[in-house]
PDB file of C-alpha atoms and ligand atoms in Angstrom:
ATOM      1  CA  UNK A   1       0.000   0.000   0.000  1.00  0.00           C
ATOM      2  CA  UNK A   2       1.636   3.542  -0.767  1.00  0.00           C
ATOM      3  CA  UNK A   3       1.155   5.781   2.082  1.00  0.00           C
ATOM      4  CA  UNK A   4       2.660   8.734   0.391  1.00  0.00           C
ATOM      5  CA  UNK A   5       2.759  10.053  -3.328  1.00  0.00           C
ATOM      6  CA  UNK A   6       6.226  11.343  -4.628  1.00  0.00           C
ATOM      7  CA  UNK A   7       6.340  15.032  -5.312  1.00  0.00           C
ATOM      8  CA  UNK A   8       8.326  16.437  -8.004  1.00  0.00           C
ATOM      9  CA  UNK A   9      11.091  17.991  -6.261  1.00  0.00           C
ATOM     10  CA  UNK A  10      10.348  22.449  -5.784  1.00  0.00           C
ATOM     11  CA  UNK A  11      13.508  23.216  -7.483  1.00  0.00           C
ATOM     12  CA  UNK A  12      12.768  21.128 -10.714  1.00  0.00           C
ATOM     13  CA  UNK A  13       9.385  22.883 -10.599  1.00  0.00           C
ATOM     14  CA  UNK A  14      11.804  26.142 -10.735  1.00  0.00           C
ATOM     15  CA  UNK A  15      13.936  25.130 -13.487  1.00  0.00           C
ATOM     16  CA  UNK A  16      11.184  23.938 -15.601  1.00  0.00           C
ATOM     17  CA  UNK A  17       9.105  27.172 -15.572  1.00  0.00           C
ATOM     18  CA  UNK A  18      12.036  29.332 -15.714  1.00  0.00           C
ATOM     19  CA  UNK A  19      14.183  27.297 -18.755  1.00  0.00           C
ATOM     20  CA  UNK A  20      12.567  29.012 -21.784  1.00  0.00           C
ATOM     21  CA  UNK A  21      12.261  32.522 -20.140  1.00  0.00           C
ATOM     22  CA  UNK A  22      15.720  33.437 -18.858  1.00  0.00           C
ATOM     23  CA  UNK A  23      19.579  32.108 -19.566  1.00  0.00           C
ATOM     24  CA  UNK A  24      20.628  29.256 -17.389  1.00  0.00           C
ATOM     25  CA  UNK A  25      24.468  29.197 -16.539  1.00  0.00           C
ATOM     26  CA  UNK A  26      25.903  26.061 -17.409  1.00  0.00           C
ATOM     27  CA  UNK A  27      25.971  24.976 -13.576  1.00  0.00           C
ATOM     28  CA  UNK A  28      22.648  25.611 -13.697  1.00  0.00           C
ATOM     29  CA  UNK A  29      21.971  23.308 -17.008  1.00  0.00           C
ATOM     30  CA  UNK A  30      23.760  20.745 -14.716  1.00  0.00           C
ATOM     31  CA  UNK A  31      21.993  21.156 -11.797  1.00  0.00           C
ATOM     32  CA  UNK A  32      18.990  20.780 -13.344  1.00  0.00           C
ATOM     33  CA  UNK A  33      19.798  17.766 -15.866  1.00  0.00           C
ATOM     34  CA  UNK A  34      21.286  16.411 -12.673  1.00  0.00           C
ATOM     35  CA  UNK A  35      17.719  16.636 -10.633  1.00  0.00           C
ATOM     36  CA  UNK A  36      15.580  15.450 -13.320  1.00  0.00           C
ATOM     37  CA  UNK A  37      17.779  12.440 -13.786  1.00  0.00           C
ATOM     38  CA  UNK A  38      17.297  11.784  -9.928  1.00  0.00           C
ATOM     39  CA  UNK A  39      13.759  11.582 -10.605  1.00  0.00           C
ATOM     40  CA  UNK A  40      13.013  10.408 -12.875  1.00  0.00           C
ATOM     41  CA  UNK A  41      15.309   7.656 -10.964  1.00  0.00           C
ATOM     42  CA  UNK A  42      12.648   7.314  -8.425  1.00  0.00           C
ATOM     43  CA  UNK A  43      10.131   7.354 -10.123  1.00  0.00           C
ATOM     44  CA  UNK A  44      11.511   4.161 -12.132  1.00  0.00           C
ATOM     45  CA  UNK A  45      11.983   2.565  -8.483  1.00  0.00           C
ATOM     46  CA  UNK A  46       8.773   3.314  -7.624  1.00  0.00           C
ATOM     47  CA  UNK A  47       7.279   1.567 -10.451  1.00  0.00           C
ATOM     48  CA  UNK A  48       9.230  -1.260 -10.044  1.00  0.00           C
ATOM     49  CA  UNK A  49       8.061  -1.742  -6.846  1.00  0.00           C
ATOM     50  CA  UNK A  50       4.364  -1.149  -7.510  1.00  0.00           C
ATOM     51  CA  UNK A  51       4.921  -3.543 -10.732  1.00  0.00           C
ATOM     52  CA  UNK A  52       6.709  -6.311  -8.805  1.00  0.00           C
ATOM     53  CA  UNK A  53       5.760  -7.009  -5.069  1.00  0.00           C
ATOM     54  CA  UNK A  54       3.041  -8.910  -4.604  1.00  0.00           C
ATOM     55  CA  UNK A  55       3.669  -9.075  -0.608  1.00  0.00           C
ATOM     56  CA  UNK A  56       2.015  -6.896   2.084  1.00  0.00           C
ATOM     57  CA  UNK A  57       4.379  -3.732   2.734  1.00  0.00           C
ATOM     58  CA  UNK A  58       3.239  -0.455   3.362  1.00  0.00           C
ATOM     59  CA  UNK A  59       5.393   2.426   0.571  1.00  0.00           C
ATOM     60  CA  UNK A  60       6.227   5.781   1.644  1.00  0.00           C
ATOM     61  CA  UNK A  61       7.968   8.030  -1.280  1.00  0.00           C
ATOM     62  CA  UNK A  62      10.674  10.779  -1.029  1.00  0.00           C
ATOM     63  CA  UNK A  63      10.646  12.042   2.864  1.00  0.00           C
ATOM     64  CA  UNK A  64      12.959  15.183   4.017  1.00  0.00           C
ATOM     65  CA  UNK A  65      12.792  14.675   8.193  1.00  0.00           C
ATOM     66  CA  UNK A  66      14.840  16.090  10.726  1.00  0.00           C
ATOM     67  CA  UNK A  67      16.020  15.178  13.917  1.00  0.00           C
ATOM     68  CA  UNK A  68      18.021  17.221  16.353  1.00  0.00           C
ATOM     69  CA  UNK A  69      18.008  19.997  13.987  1.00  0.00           C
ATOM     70  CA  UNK A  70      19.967  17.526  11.538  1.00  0.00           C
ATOM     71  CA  UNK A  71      17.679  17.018   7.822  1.00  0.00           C
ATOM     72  CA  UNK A  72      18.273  13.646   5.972  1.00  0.00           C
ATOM     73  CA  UNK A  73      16.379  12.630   2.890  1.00  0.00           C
ATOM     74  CA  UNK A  74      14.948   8.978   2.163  1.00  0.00           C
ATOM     75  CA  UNK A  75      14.019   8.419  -1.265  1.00  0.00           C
ATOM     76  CA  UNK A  76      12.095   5.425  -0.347  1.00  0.00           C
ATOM     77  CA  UNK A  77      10.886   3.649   2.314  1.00  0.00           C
ATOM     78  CA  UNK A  78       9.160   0.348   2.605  1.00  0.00           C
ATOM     79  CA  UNK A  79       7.845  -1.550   5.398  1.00  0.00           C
ATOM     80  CA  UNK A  80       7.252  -5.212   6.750  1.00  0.00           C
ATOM     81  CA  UNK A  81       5.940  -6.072   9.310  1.00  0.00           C
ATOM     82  CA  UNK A  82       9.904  -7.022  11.129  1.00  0.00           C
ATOM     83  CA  UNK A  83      11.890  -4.664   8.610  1.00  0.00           C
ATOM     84  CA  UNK A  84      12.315  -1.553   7.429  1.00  0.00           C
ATOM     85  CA  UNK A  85      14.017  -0.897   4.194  1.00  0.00           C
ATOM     86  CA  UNK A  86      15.510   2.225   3.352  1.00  0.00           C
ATOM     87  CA  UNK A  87      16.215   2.742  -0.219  1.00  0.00           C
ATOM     88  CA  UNK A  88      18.535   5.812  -1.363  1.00  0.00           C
ATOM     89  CA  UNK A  89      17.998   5.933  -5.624  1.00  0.00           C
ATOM     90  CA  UNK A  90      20.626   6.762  -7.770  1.00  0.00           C
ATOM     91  CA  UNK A  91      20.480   6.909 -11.606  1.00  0.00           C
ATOM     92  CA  UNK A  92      24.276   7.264 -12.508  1.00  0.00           C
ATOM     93  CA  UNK A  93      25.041   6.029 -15.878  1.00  0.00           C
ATOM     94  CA  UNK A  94      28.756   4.547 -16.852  1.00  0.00           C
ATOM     95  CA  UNK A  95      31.401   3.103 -15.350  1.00  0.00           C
ATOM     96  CA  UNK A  96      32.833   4.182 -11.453  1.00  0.00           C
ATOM     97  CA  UNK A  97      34.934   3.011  -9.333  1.00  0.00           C
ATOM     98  CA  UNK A  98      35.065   2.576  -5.392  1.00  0.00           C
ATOM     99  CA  UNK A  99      38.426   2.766  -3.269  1.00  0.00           C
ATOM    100  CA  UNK A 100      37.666   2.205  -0.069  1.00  0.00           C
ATOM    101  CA  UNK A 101      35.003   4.955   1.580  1.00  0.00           C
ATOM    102  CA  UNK A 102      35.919   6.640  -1.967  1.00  0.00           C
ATOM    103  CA  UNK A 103      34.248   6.980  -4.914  1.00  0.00           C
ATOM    104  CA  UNK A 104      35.499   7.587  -8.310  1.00  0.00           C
ATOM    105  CA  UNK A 105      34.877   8.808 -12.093  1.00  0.00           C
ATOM    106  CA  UNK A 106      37.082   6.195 -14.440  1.00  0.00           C
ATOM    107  CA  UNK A 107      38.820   9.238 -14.963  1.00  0.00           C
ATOM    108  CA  UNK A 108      39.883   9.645 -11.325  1.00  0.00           C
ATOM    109  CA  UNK A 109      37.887  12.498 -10.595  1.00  0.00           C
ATOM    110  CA  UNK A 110      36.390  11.918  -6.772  1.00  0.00           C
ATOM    111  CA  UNK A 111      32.558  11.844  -6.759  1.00  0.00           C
ATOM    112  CA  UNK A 112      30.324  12.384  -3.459  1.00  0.00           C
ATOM    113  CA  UNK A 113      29.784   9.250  -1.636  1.00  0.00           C
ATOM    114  CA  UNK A 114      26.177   7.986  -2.060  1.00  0.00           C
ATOM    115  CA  UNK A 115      27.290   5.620   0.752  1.00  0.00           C
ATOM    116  CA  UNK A 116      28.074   7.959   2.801  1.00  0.00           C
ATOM    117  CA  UNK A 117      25.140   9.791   2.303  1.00  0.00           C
ATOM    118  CA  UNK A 118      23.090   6.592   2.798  1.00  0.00           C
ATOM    119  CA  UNK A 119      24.682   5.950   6.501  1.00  0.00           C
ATOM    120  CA  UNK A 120      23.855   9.445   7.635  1.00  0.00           C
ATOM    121  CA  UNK A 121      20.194   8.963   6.443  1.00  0.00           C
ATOM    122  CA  UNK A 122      20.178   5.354   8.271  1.00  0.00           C
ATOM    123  CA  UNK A 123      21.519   6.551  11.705  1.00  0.00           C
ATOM    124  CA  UNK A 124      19.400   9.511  12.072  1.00  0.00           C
ATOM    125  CA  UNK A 125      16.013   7.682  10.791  1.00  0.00           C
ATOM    126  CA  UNK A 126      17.511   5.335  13.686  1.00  0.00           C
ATOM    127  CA  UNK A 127      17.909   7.825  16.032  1.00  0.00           C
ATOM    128  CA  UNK A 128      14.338   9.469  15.179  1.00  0.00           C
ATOM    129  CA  UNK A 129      12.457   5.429  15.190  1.00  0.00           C
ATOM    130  CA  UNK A 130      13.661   5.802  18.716  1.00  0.00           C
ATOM    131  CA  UNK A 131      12.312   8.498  19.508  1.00  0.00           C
ATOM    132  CA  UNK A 132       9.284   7.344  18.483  1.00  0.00           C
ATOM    133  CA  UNK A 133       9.709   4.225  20.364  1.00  0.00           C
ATOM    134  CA  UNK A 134      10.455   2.046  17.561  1.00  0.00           C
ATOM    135  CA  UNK A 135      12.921  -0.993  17.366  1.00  0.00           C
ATOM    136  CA  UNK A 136      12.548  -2.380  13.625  1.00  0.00           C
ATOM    137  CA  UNK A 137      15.495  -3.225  11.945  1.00  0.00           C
ATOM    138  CA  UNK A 138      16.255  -0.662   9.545  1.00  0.00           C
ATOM    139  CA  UNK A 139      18.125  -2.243   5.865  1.00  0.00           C
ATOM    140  CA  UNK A 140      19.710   0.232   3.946  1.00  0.00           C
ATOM    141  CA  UNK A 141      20.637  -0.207   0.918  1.00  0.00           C
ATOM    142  CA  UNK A 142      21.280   2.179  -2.457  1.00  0.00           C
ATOM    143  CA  UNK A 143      19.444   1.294  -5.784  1.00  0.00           C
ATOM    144  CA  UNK A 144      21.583   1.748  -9.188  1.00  0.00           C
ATOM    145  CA  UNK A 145      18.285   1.794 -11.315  1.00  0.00           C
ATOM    146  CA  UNK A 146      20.026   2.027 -14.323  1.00  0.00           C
ATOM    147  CA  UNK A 147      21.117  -0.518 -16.594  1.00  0.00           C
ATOM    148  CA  UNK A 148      24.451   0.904 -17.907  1.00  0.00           C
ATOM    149  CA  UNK A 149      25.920   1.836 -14.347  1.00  0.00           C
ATOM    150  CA  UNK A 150      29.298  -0.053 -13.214  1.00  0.00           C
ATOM    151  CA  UNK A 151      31.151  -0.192 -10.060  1.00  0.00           C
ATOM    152  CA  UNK A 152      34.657  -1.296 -10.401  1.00  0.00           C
ATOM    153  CA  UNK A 153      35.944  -2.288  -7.328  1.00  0.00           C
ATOM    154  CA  UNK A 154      33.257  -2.576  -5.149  1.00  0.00           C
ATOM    155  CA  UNK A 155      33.449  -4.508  -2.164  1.00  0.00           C
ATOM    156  CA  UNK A 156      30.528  -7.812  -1.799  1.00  0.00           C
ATOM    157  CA  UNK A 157      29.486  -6.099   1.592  1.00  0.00           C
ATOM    158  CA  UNK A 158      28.293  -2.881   0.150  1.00  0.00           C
ATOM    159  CA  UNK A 159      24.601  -2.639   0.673  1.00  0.00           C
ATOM    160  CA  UNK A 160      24.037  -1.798  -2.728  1.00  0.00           C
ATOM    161  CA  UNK A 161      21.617  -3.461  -5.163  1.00  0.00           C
ATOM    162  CA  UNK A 162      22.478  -2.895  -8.862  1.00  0.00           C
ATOM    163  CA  UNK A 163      19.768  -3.080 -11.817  1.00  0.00           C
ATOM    164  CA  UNK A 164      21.170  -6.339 -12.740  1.00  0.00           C
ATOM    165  CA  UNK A 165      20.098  -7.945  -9.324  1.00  0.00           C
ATOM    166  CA  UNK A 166      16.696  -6.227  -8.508  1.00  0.00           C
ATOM    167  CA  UNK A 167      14.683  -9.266 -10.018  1.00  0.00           C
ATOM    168  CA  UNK A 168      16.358 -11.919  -7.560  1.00  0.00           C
ATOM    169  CA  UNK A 169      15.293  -9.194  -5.098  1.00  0.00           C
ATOM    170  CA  UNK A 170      12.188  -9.352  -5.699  1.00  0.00           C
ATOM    171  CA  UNK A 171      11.814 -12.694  -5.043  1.00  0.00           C
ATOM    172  CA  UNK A 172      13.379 -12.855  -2.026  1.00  0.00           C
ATOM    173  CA  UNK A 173      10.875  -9.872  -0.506  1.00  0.00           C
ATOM    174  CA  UNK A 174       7.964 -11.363  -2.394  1.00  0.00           C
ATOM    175  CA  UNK A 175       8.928 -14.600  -0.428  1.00  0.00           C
ATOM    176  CA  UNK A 176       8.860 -13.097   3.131  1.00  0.00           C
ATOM    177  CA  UNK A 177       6.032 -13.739   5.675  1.00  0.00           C
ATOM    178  CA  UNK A 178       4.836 -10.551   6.373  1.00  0.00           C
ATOM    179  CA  UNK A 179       2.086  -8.964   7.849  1.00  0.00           C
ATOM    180  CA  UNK A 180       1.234  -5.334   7.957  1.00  0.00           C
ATOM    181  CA  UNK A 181      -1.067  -4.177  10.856  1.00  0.00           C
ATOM    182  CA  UNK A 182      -2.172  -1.132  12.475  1.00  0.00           C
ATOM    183  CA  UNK A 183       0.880  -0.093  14.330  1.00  0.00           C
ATOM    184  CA  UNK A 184       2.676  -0.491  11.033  1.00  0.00           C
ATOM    185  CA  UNK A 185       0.405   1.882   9.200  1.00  0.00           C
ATOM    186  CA  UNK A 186       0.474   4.124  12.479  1.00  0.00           C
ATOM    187  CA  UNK A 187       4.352   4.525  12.068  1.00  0.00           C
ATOM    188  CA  UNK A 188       4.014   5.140   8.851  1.00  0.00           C
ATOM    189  CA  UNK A 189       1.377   7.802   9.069  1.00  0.00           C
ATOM    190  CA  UNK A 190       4.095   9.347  11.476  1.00  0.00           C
ATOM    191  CA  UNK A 191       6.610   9.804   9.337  1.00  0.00           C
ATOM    192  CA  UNK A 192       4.829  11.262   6.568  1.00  0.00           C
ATOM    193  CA  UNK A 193       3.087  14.050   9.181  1.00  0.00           C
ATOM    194  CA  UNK A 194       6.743  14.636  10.170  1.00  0.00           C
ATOM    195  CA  UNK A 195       7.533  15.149   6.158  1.00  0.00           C
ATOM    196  CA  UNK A 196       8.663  18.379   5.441  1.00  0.00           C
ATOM    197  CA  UNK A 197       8.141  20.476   2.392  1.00  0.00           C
ATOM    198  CA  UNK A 198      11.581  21.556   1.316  1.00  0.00           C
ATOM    199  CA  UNK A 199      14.661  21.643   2.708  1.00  0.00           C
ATOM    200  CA  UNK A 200      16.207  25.362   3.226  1.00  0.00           C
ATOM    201  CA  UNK A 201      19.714  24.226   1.113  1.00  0.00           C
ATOM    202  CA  UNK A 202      17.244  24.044  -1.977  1.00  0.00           C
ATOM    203  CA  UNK A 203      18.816  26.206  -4.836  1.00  0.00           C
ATOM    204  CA  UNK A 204      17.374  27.633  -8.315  1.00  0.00           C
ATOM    205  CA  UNK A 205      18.239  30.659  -9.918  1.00  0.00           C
ATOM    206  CA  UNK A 206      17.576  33.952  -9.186  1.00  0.00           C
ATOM    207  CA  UNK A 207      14.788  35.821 -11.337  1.00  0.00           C
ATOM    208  CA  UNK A 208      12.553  39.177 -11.566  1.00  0.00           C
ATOM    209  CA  UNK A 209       9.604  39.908 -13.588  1.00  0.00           C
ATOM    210  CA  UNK A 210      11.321  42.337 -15.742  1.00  0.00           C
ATOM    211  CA  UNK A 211      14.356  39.974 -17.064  1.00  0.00           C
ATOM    212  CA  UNK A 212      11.623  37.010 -18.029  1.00  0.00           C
ATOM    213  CA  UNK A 213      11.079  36.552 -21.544  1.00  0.00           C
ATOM    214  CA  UNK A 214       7.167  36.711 -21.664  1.00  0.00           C
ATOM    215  CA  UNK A 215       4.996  34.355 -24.073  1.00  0.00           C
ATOM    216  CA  UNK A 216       3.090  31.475 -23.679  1.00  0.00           C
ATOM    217  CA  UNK A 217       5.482  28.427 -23.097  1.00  0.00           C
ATOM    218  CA  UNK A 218       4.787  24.886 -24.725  1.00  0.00           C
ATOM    219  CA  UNK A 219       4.382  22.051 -21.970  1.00  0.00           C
ATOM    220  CA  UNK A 220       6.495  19.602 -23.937  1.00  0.00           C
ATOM    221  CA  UNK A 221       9.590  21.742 -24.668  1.00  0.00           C
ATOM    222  CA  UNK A 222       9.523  24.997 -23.353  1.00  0.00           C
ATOM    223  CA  UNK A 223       9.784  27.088 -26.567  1.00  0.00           C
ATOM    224  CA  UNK A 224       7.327  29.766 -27.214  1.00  0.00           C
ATOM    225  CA  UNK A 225       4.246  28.834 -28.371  1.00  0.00           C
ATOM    226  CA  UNK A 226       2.436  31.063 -31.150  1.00  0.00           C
ATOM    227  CA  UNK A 227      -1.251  32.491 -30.470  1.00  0.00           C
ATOM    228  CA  UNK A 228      -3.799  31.017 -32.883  1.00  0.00           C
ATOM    229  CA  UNK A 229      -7.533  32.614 -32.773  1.00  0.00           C
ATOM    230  CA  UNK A 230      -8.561  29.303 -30.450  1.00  0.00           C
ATOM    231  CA  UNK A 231      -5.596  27.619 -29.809  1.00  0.00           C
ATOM    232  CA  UNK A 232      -1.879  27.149 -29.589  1.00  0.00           C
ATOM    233  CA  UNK A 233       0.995  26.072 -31.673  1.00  0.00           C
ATOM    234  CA  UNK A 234       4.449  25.341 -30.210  1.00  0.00           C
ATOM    235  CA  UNK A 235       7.057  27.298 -32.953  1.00  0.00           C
ATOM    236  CA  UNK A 236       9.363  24.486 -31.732  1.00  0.00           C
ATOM    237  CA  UNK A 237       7.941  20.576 -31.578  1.00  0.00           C
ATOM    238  CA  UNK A 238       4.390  22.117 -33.157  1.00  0.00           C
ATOM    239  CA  UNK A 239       2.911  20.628 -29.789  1.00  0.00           C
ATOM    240  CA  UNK A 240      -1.252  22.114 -29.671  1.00  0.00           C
ATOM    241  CA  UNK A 241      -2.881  22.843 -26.562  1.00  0.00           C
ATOM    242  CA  UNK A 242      -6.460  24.859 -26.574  1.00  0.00           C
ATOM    243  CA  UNK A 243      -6.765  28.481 -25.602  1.00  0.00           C
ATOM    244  CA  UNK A 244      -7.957  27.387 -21.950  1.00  0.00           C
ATOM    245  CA  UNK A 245      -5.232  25.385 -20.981  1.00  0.00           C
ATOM    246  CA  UNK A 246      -3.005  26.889 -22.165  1.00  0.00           C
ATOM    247  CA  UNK A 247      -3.220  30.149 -20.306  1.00  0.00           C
ATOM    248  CA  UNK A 248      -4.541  28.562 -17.551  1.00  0.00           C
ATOM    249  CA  UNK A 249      -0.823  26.558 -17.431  1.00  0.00           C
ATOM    250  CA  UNK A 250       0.993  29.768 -17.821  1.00  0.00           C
ATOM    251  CA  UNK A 251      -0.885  31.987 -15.240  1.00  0.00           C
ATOM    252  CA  UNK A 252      -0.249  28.787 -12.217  1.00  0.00           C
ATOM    253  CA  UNK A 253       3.264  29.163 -13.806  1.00  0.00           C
ATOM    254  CA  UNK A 254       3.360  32.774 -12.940  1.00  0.00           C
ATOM    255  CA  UNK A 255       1.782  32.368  -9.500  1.00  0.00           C
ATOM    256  CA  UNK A 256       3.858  29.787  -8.167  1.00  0.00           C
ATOM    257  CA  UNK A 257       6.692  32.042  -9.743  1.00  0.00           C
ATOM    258  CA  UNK A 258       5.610  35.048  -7.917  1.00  0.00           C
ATOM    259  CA  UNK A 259       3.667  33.820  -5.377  1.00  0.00           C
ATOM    260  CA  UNK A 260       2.757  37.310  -3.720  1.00  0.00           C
ATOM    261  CA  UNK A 261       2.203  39.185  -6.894  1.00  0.00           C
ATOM    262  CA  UNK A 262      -1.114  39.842  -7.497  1.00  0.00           C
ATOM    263  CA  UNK A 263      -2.494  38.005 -10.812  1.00  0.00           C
ATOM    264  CA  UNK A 264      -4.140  41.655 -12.584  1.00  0.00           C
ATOM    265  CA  UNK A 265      -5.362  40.901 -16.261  1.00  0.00           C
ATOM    266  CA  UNK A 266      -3.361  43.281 -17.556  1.00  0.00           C
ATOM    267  CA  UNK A 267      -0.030  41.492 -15.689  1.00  0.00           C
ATOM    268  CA  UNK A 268      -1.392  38.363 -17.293  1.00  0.00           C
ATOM    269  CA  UNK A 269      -1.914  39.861 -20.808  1.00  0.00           C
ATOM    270  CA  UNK A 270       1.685  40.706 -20.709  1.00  0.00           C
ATOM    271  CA  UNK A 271       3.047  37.526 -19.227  1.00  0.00           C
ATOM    272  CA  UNK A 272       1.330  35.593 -21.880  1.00  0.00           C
ATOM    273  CA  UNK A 273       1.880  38.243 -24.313  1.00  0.00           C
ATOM    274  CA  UNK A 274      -1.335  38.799 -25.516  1.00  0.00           C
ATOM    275  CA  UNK A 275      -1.401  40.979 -28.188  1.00  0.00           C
ATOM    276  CA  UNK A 276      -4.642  43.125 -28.568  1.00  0.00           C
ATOM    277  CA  UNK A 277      -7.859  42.160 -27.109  1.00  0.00           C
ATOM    278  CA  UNK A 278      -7.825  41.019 -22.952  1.00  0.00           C
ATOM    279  CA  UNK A 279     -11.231  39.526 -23.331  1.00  0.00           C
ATOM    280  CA  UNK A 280      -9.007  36.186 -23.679  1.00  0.00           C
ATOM    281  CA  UNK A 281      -7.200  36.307 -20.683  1.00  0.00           C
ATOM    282  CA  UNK A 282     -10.034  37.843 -18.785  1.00  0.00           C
ATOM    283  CA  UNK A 283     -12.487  34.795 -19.313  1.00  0.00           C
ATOM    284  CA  UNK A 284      -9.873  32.269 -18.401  1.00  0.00           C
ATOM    285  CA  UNK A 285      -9.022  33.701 -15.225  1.00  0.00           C
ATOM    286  CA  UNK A 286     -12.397  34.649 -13.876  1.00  0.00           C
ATOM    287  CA  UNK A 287     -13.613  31.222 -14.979  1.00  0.00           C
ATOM    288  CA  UNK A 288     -10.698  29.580 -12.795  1.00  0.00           C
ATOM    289  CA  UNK A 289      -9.753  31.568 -10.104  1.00  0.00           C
ATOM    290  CA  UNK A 290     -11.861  34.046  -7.653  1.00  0.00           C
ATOM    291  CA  UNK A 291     -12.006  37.677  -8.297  1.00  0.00           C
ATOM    292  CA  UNK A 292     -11.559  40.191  -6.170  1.00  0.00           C
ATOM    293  CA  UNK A 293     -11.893  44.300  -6.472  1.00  0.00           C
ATOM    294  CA  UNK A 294      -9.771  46.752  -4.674  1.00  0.00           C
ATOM    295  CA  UNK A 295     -10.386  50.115  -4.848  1.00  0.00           C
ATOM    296  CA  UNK A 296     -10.113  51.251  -9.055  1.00  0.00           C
ATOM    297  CA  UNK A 297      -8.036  47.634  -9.360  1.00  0.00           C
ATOM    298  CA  UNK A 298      -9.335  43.682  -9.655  1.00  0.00           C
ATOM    299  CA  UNK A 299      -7.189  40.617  -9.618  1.00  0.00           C
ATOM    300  CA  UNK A 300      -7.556  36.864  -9.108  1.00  0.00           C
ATOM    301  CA  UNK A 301      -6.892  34.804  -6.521  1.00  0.00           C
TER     302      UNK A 301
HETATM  303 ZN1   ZN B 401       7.108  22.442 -27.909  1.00  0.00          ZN
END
């Protein structure tokens, strides 16, 4: 049973609205092709799981907790009745190598420890079961979802479970008597209230109204998208989306973008570049969102 959906993480949200309207640095183009490729990680884990255990456990997706002021992140979590397994995902792609606590780049270059990373997250969900007067046996373990990854060097011990060896995996869990109850869903249920929404170290680049490039964007690949009478034509994949919807998706985009701005139609006209008549934007957003007067203004909330 899956006790908690995954959320796309805030700062892919960021980098996704923002992509076609500003320039990204080229850290930036890496952060963000490096946090998609995390989650879309994840989200490959989590359908393997939902595809391929047929045994009672209770799934909770992508927790940030804290304890003693200290956050740690668990990608996923999943829970037997005398277990707990904590699952750290990662979706490199080629060929590493570990020296010890190290880990490498063929090339030598020293990568961040996802072991290391995975120990801190096991002692402090540890600490915190504790806490919460809990004595399951936590197993962690990190998850190379991806076919093409290689670890040269890696020593038998290392809780790690590679692509190649999920499906004996799964028969081994799907072969374990267990039995999920009502304290196990009550932990659970814990956790997730003790979820929080992002962590304070979360990054994206900085932006203003002024320096965004304004436009309706296309869902599928952020180009501009080109106004016609009813509906909308992407200038870069030709990708259609109806008048509604597609304004609709660009004014959320400019809320959650500036969340305290006020959404005024003719703000909206001008983020969506509207050229001429309002009447567009006006019917979408009184239609979808409440509207509210203020002295001589109105805008939608
Ligand atoms: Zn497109």
């Amino acid at each position: 049973m899956n006790l908690k959906d995954r959320e796309e993480p805030i700062e892919l949200k960021y980098f996704r609205f923002l992509k076609g309207r500003m320039f990204l640095s080229s850290d930036e183009k890496q952060q963000y092709a490096n946090v998609q490729k995390g989650f879309e990680g994840e989200v490959k884990f989590d359908r393997w799981i939902e595809q391929n255990l047929s045994c009672d456990y209770l799934l909770v997706k992508g927790l940030l907790l804290e304890h003693r002021g200290e956050l740690f992140q668990i990608d996923t979590l999943l829970i037997f009745s005398r277990e707990i397994y904590l699952f750290n995902v990662k979706n490199h792609v080629g060929d590493y190598y570990s020296n010890e606590d190290k880990w490498h780049f063929m090339s030598g270059a020293e990568i961040k420890s996802p072991l290391l990373q995975l120990q801190r997250s096991d002692f402090l969900l540890q600490q915190l079961l504790r806490k919460l007067e809990t004595n399951t046996t936590i197993k962690p373990s990190l998850v190379f979802i991806h076919p093409e990854f290689i670890l040269y060097n890696a020593p038998p011990k290392l809780p790690v479970l590679f692509s190649g060896q999920l499906n004996r995996f799964k028969k081994t869990l799907n072969s374990k008597p267990s039995k999920i109850d009502r304290k196990h869903e009550r932990l659970a249920e814990r956790l997730v209230s003790l979820h929080l929404d992002h962590s304070p170290h979360t990054r994206w680049p900085d932006y203003d109204f002024q320096q965004l490039k304004k436009g309706v964007t296309c869902i599928k690949c952020a180009t501009f998208m080109s106004d016609k009478e009813r509906k909308w034509k992407c200038t870069g994949c030709g990708h259609e989306e109806d008048n509604e919807t597609a304004i609709l998706r660009n004014a959320k985009e400019y809320h959650f973008l500036f969340p305290d701005k006020k959404m005024i139609t003719n703000v909206m006209s001008e983020w969506c570049e509207i050229n001429g008549s309002k009447k567009k934007i006006r019917r979408v957003l009184s239609k979808h969102f409440r509207h509210l007067s203020q002295g001589r203004g109105s805008y939608y909330v």
